[in-house]
Structure formats: structure tokens, C-alpha cells
Coordinates of C-alpha atoms and ligand atoms in Angstrom, one line a residue:
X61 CA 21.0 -91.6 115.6
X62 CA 20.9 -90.5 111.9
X63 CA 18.0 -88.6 110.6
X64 CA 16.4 -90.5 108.1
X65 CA 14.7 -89.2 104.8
X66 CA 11.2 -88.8 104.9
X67 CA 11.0 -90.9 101.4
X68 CA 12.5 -94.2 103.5
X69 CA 10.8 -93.3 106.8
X70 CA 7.8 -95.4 106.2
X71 CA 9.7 -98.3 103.9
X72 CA 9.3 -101.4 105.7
X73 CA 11.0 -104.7 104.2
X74 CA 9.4 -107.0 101.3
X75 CA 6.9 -109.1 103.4
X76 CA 7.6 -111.9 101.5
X77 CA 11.2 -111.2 101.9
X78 CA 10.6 -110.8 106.0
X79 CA 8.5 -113.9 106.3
X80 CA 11.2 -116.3 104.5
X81 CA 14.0 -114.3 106.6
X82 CA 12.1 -115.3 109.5
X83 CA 11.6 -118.9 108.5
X84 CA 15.5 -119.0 107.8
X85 CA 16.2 -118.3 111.1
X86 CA 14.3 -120.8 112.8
X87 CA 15.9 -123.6 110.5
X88 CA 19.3 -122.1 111.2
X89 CA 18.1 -122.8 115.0
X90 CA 17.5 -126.2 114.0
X91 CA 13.4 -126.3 113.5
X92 CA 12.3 -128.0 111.2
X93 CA 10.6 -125.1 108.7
X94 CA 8.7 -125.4 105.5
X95 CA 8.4 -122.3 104.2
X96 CA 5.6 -122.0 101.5
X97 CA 6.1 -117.9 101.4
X98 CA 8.6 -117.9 98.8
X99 CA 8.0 -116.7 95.3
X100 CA 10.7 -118.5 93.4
X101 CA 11.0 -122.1 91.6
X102 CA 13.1 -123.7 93.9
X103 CA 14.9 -125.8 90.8
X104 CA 18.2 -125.1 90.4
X105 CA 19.5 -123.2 87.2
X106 CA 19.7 -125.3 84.4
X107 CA 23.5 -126.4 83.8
X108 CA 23.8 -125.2 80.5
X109 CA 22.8 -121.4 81.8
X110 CA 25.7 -121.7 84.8
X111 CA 28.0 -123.0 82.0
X112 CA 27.2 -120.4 80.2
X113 CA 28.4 -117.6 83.2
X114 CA 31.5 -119.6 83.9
X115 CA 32.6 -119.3 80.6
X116 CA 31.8 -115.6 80.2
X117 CA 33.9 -114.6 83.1
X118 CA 36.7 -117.2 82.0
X119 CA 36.9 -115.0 78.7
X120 CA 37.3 -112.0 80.7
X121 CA 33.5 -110.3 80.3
X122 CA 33.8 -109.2 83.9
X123 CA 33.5 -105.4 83.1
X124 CA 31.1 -102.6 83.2
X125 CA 28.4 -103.0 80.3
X126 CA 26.4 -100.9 78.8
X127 CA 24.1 -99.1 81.4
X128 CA 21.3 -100.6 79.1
X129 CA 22.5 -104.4 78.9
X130 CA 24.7 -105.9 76.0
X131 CA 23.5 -105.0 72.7
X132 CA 23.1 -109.1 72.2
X133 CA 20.8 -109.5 75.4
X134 CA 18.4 -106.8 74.2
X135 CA 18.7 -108.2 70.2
X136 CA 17.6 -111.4 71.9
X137 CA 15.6 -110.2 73.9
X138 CA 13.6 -108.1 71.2
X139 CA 13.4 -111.2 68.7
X140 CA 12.3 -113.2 71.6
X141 CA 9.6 -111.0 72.5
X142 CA 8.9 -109.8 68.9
X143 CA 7.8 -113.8 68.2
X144 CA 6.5 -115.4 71.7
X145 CA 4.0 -112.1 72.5
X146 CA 3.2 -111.1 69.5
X147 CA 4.1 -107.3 69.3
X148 CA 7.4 -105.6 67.2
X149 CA 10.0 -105.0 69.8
X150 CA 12.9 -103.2 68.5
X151 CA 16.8 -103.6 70.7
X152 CA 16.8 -99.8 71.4
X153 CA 13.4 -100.3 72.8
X154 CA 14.7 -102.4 75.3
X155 CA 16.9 -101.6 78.6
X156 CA 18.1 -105.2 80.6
X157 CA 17.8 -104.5 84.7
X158 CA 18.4 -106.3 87.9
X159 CA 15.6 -108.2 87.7
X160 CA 12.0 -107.3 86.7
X161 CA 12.0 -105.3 90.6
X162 CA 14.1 -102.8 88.6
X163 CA 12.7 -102.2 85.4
X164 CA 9.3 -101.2 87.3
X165 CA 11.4 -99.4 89.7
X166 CA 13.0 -97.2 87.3
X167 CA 10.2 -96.8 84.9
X168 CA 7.8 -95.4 88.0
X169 CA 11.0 -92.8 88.7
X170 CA 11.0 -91.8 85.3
X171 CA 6.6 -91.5 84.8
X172 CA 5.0 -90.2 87.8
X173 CA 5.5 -86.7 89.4
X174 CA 4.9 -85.8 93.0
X175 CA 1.1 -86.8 94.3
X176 CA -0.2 -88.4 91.3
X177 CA -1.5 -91.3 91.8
X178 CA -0.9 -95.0 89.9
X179 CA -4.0 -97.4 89.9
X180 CA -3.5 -100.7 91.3
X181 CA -6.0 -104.0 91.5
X182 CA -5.9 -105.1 94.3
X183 CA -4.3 -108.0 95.6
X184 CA -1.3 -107.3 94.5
X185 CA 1.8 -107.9 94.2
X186 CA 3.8 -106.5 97.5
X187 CA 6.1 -104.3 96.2
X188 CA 3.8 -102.1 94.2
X189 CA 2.8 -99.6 96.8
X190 CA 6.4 -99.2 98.1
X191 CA 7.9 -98.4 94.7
X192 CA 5.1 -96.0 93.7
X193 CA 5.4 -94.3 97.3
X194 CA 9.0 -93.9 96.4
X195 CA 8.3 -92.5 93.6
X196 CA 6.1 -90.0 95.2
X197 CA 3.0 -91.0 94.0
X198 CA 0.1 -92.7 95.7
X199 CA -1.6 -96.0 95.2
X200 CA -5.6 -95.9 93.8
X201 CA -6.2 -99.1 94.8
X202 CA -9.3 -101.0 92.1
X203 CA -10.8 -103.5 94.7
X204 CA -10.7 -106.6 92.6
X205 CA -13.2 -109.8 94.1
X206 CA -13.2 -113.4 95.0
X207 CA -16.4 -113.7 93.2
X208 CA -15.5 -112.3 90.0
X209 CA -12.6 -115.0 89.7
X210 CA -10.1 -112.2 91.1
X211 CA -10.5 -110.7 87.4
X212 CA -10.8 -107.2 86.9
X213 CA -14.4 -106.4 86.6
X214 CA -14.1 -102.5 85.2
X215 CA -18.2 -102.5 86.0
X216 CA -17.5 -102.8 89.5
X217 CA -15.2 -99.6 89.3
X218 CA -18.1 -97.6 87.6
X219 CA -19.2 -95.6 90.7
X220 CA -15.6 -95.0 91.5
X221 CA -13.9 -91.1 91.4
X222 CA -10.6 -92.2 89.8
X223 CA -8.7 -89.0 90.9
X224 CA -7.7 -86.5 87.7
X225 CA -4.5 -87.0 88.6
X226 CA -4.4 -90.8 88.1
X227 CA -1.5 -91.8 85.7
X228 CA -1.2 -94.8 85.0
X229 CA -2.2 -98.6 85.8
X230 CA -0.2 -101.8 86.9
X231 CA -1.5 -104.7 85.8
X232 CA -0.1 -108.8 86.2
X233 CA -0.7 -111.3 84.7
X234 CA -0.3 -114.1 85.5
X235 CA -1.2 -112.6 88.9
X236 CA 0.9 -112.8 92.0
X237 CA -0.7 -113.4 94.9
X238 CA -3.9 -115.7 92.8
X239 CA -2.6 -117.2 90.4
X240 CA -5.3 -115.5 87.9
X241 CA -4.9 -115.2 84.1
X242 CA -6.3 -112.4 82.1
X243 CA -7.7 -113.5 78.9
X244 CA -7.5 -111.7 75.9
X245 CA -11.5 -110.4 76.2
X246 CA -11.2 -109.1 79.5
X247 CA -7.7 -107.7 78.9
X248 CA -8.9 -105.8 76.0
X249 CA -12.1 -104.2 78.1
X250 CA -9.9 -103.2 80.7
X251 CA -7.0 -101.5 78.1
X252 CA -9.5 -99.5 76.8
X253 CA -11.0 -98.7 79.6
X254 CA -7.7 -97.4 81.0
X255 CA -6.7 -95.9 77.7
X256 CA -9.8 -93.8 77.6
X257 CA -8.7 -92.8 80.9
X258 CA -5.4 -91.6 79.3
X259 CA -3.3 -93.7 81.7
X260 CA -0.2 -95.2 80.8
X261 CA 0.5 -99.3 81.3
X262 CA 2.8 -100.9 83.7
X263 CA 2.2 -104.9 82.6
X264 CA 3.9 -106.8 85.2
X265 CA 4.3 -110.5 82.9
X266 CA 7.2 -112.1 85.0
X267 CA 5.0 -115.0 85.1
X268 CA 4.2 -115.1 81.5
X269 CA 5.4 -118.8 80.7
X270 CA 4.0 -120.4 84.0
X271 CA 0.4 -121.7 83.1
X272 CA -2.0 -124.4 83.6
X273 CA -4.6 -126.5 81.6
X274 CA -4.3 -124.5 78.0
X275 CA -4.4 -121.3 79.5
X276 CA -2.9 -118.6 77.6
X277 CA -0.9 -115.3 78.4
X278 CA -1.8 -112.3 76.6
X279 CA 0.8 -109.1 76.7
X280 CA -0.8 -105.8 76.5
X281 CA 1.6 -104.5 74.2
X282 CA 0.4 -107.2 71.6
X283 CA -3.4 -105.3 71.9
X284 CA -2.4 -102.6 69.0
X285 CA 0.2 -100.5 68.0
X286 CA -2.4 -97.6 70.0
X287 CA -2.3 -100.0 73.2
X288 CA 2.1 -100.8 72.7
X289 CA 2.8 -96.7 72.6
X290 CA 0.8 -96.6 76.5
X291 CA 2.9 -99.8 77.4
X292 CA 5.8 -100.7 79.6
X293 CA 6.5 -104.4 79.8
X294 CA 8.3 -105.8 81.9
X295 CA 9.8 -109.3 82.7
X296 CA 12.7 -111.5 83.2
X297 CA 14.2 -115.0 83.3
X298 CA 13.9 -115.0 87.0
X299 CA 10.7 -117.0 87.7
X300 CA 10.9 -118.8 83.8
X301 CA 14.6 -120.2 83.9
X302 CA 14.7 -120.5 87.6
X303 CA 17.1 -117.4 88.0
X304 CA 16.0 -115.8 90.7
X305 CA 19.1 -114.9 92.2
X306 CA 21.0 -113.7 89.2
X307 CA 19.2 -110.6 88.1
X308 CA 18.2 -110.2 85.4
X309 CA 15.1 -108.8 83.9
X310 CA 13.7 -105.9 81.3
X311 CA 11.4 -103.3 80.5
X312 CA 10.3 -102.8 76.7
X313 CA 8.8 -99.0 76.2
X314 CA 9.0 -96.8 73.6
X315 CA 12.7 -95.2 72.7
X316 CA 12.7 -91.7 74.7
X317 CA 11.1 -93.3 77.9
X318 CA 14.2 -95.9 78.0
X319 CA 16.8 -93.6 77.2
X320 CA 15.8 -91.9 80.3
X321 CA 15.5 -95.2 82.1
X322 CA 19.0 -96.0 81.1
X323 CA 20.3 -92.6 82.1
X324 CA 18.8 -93.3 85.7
X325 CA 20.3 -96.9 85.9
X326 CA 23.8 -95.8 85.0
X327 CA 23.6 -93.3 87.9
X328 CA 22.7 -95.8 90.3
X329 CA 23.2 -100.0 89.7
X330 CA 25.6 -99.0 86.0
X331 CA 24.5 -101.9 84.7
X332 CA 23.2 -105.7 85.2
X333 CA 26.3 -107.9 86.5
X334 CA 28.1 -108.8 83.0
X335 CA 28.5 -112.4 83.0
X336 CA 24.7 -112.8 84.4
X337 CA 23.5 -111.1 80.7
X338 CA 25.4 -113.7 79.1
X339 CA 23.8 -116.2 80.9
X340 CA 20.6 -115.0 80.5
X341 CA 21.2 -114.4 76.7
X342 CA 22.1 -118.5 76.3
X343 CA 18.7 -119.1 78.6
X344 CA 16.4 -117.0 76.4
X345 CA 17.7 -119.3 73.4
X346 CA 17.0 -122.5 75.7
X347 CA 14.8 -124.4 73.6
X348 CA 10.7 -124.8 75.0
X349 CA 11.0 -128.1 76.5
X350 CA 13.1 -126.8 79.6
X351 CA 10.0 -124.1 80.8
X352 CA 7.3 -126.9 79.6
X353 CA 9.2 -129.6 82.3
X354 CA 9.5 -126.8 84.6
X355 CA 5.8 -126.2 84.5
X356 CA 4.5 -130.0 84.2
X357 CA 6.1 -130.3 87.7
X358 CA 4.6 -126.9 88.9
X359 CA 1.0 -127.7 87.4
X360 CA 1.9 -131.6 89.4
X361 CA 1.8 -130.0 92.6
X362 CA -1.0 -127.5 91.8
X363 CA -3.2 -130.3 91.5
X364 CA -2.1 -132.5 94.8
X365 CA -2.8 -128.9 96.4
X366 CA -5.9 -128.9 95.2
X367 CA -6.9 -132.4 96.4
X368 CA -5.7 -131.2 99.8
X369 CA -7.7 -128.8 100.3
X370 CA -10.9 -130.3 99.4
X371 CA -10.5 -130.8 102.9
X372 CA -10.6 -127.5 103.7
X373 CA -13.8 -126.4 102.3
X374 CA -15.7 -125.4 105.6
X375 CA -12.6 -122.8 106.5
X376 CA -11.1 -121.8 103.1
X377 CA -12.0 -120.6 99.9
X378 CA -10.0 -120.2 96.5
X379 CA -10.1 -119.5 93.3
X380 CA -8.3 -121.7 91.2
X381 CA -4.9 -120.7 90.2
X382 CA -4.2 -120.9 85.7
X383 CA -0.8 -119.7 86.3
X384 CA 2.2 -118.5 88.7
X385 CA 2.9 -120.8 92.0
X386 CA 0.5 -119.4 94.4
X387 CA -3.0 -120.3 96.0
X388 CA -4.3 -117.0 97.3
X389 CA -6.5 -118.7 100.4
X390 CA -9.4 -117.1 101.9
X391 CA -9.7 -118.0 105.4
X392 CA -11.9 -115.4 106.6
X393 CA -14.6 -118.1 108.4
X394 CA -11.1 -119.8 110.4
X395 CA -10.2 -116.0 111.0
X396 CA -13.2 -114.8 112.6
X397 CA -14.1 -118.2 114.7
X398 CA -10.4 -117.4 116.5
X399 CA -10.8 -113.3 116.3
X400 CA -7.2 -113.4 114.9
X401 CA -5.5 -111.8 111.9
X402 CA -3.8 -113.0 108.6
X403 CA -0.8 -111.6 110.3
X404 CA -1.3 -113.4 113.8
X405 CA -2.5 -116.2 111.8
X406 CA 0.8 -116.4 110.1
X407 CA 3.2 -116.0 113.0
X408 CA 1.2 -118.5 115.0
X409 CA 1.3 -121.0 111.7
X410 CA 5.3 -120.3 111.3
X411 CA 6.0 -120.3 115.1
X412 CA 3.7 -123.4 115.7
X413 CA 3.3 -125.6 113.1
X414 CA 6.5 -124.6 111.6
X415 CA 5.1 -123.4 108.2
X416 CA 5.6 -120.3 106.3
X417 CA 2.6 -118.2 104.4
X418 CA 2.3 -114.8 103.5
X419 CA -0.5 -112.8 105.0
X420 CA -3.0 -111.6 102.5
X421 CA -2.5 -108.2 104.2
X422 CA 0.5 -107.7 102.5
X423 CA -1.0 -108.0 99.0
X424 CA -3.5 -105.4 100.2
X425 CA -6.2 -107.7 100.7
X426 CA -6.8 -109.1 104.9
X427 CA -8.5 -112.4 105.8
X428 CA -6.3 -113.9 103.2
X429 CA -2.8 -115.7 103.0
X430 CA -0.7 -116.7 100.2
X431 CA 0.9 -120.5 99.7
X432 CA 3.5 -120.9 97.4
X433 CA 3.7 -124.3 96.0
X434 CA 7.2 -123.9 94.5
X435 CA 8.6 -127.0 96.8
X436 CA 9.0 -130.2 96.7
X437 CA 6.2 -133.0 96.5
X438 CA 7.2 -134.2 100.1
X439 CA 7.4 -130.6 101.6
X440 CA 4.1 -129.8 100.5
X441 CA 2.5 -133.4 101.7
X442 CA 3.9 -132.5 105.1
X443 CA 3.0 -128.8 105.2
X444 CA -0.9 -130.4 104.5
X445 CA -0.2 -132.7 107.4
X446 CA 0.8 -129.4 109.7
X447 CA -1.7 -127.0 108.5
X448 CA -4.5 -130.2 108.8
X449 CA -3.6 -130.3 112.6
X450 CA -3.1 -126.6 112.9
X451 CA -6.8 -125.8 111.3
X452 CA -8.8 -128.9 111.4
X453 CA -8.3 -129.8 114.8
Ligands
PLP786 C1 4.5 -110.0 90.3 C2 5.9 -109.9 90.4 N1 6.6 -108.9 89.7 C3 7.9 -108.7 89.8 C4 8.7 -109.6 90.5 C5 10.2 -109.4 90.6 O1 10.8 -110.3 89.8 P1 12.4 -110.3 89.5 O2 13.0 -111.4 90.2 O3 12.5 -110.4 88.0 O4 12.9 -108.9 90.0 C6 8.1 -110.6 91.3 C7 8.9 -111.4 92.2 O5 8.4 -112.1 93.1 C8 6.7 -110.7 91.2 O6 6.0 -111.7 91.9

């Protein structure tokens, strides 16, 4: 048996990743499995975007890159950016990665030093703790509550000893695992509120295009030129174009910090795959209407959640998703009726009933699971039937 590092010795697998890989394998045994644990639009990628990759590798562009991405991909990208969120992006402020995962990968390698810490409200997204452990660094986590809307409250943080040694912040929004949008008020209290704290910002926005009823996204970056020199942003076409599986995705920082991102990349992935920049260059020039149908359809199914689980309102409580594909469900009174788990809840749910959530454990945050809602109309009518039987019964 090999000796493993002591930085992987604790990694465990994605949890979202694990619970799908589990549903998978049921189906491949023949169960009929609707897995609601995903976090990915489960449309296809537009034609004109695969057309787009075809062609590129037809013409040959099926070499190494630029460790950074193709100067066109980050142009785009920075005229893009520089006009939908509202801050000046130049293209050497901009290095293209395998996926957002990446860009927030690399740019924790290249911020944190041994033992500091990174502040994180919690829920949050999965892979946060793992990537800053890599790193490491430890997680602060900055308990965030069902009764404040899941928004970051920084007066509920007051009595809190932020260690000296805290760096920087993460924040998402549109927020995986609720679904929450920060608007521009309480964005700005909690900037300065972390920039009096001298911390750097990590702004997760892969979900930036994905919201409901008129809500809005606001990036950090577009706070101030004072609140853009703090700021990493990151996103991607993953979640907006329905490109999960291509990677491709970006972080916008100032010049020196990419440079060094870009050093790091071309010392471990070289570059994003060649003909998937192209195609994400022809799907950032997509006009509007492709995300808004996207989203209709998305903000459809939000809704007939919604009505389902009026049904629900002895045993679970929510707070109303604005963006993203998830309902983060509290089912703390179902939970401690049975003495189980979110866990054991979940395994019995996917075993049983044949449908797949994500345990609220794994977003830092027990009694909880998460439903995706990026499935079909009929998947999600029958997963109401199952989960009806499973918890009303
Ligand atoms: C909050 C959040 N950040 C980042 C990512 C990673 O996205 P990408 O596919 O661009 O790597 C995800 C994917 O699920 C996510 O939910």
C-alpha cells in the first residue's frame, strides 16, 4: 500500500459528485432513479456552441494554447464582463480555466499561506473547505440563518473573534445550496465590512445569469475601483450555456495575481482544451434570448416546486430561492421525529424511494438537504409523488 500525502489524506470526493455516482449506479442496475442532486442544467448545449467546436478542431486548433486561454476568449471575455457587470476588465486581467472549480482552485494556491484561515458563510458551496484545506488554510466558517433569508447578516458576526490571521472571504451569489441573491445594499455592508477587515474577495458568480422574478446579480468587483483591487471573480459558461462538461470558466484579478495563476496552470492542466475556448468564445457572443429561455424554463419548475411543497409545510421549511436551481430544504421537524440524519435521510430517500438529494451536511449546515430542480417537468412531478409517500405517509 502506498503512503499517501498528508494534504490528500483527509480529501473525500465532491458529495454532490458521490451522491449522483451513487444514483448512476442504481439506474445502470436497472432502478428507476431521479436524481435531484445534480448541479447542472440538464439541456443540452446549444447547436450553434457544438458547431462551433467541431469546426475549431476541423481547422486544426487542436494544440496547446496559451496557459492563460486564447487571447480572443479573454478579449471576449473582458468586453463581456466590462458591459454585463459593470466593472473595467482588461484581457491581461483575465486567465480562462477548467471550469470555475479551477480558477478558485488556483487563486487559493496562489493567496493563502500555511494556517491562515479563509472566511466562509455557511452553507456553502461543497467544495470550498476542500480547496482551502488544500491550500493549507483553514475554513472560519460565518454561520449564516434561515431566518435572516440565508443573507449575510454581518451583525450577527459582531461577537465573533475573526482570527488575525483571516485572509480573505468567499462569497456566492447567486448561492449554491439556497438559491439566495445578494442585493446590492447588503453586498455593499458586507464588502466593507470585509474590506475593513483587510481580507481579500473570492466572489463565486457561476450563477450570475440564473434569476427569478426581477432579481438582480450584483458583482463585487462593480462596488469601486477600492472593492475591484480586493477582488477575484470568478465564473464560467458552465451553468449559463449549459456546458458543464466542457470546462471552461475564469477568474478576473488584478495583473500580478494572474500572471502567477497562469504560471501555476501551465505547470499543472497547460491550458483549457483548445477547441472548448472556441466554443466558449461563440457562446459568450450568443445573443440574450438563449440564457432568458434557459431560465423561463428553470423559474417554470421553481414555481411547480413551490406548489408542491405547500404540502410540506408541517415537516419542511424554505426560503425561497431568486436564483440558481436549488431549494435548500429544512427538515429538521421530519429529522428529529425519526432520530435520523440528513445523511441517513438521503441514503434511505435514494435507496427507497429512488430519489437523489444532497445532504445539507455537506454544505456545512445538518438537518438540511439540497433539491436540484434542473430536470424535467415529469421527473420532478414524480419525485413529488415519491418524496409525498416517503415523508407524508
Ligand atoms: C457555487 C459553485 N461554484 C463553482 C462551481 C464550479 O463550476 P464549474 O463547472 O464552472 O467548474 C459550482 C458547480 O457546481 C458551483 O455550484
Amino acid at each position: 500500500m502506498l503512503k499517501l500525502s498528508s494534504r490528500v489524506n483527509h480529501l473525500k470526493p465532491s458529495a454532490t459528485l458521490e451522491i449522483s455516482a451513487r444514483a448512476a449506479q442504481l439506474q445502470a442496475e436497472g432502478k428507476d432513479v431521479i436524481s435531484l442532486a445534480a448541479g447542472e442544467p440538464d439541456f443540452n448545449t446549444p447547436d450553434t456552441i457544438q458547431a462551433a467546436a467541431t469546426e475549431a478542431m476541423a481547422r486544426g486548433i487542436t494544440r496547446y494554447t496559451p496557459s492563460s486561454g486564447f487571447l480572443s476568449l479573454r478579449e471576449m471575455i473582458a468586453e463581456k464582463v466590462s458591459a454585463d457587470n459593470h466593472f473595467p476588465v482588461k484581457p491581461s486581467e483575465v486567465i480562462v480555466t477548467c471550469g470555475a472549480k479551477h480558477a478558485l482552485y488556483l487563486a487559493l494556491q496562489c493567496l493563502v499561506e500555511e494556517n491562515d484561515f479563509v472566511l466562509v458563510p455557511t452553507p456553502a458551496w461543497v467544495s470550498y473547505q476542500a480547496m482551502i484545506e488544500l491550500a493549507g488554510a483553514k475554513v472560519f466558517p460565518l454561520p449564516l440563518f434561515e431566518e435572516d433569508g440565508f443573507c449575510a447578516n454581518v451583525d450577527r458576526w459582531k461577537g465573533m473573534s475573526i482570527p488575525s490571521n483571516a485572509r480573505g472571504i468567499i462569497l456566492n451569489s447567486p448561492n449554491n445550496p439556497t438559491g439566495v441573491v445578494t442585493d446590492r445594499k447588503q453586498l455593499t455592508r458586507l464588502v466593507s465590512w470585509a474590506l475593513q477587515r483587510n481580507l481579500w474577495i473570492l466572489a463565486d458568480e457561476v450563477y450570475e445569469k440564473i434569476l427569478y422574478e426581477g432579481a438582480t446579480h450584483t458583482s463585487v468587483a462593480s462596488l469601486g475601483p477600492e472593492v475591484a483591487a480586493h477582488t477575484i471573480t470568478v465564473s464560467s459558461v458552465s451553468k449559463t450555456y449549459a456546458m458543464t462538461g466542457w470546462r471552461v470558466g475564469w477568474a478576473i484579478a488584478s495583473e500580478p495575481l494572474i500572471k502567477k495563476m497562469s504560471a501555476l496552470a501551465s505547470q499543472s492542466t497547460s491550458n483549457v482544451t483548445s477547441f472548448a475556448q472556441v466554443a466558449a468564445t461563440t457562446a459568450l457572443k450568443l445573443p440574450h434570448s438563449y440564457i432568458d429561455d434557459m431560465v423561463k424554463i428553470f423559474e417554470r419548475r421553481r414555481n411547480y416546486c413551490l406548489e408542491r411543497l405547500q404540502k410540506f409545510t408541517n415537516v419542511v421549511t424554505f426560503v425561497k430561492p431568486q436564483g440558481a436551481f436549488y431549494f435548500f430544504l429544512n427538515i429538521n421537524k421530519w429529522l428529529s421525529d425519526k432520530k435520523m440524519s440528513d445523511l441517513e435521510f438521503c441514503k434511505l430517500l435514494l435507496e427507497e424511494a429512488h430519489v437523489g438529494m444532497v445532504p445539507g451536511a455537506a454544505f456545512g449546515q445538518t438537518n438540511y438537504v439540497r433539491m436540484s430542480y434542473a430536470t424535467s417537468d415529469d421527473n420532478l412531478k414524480r419525485a413529488f409523488d415519491r418524496l409525498e409517500a416517503f415523508m407524508l405517509k
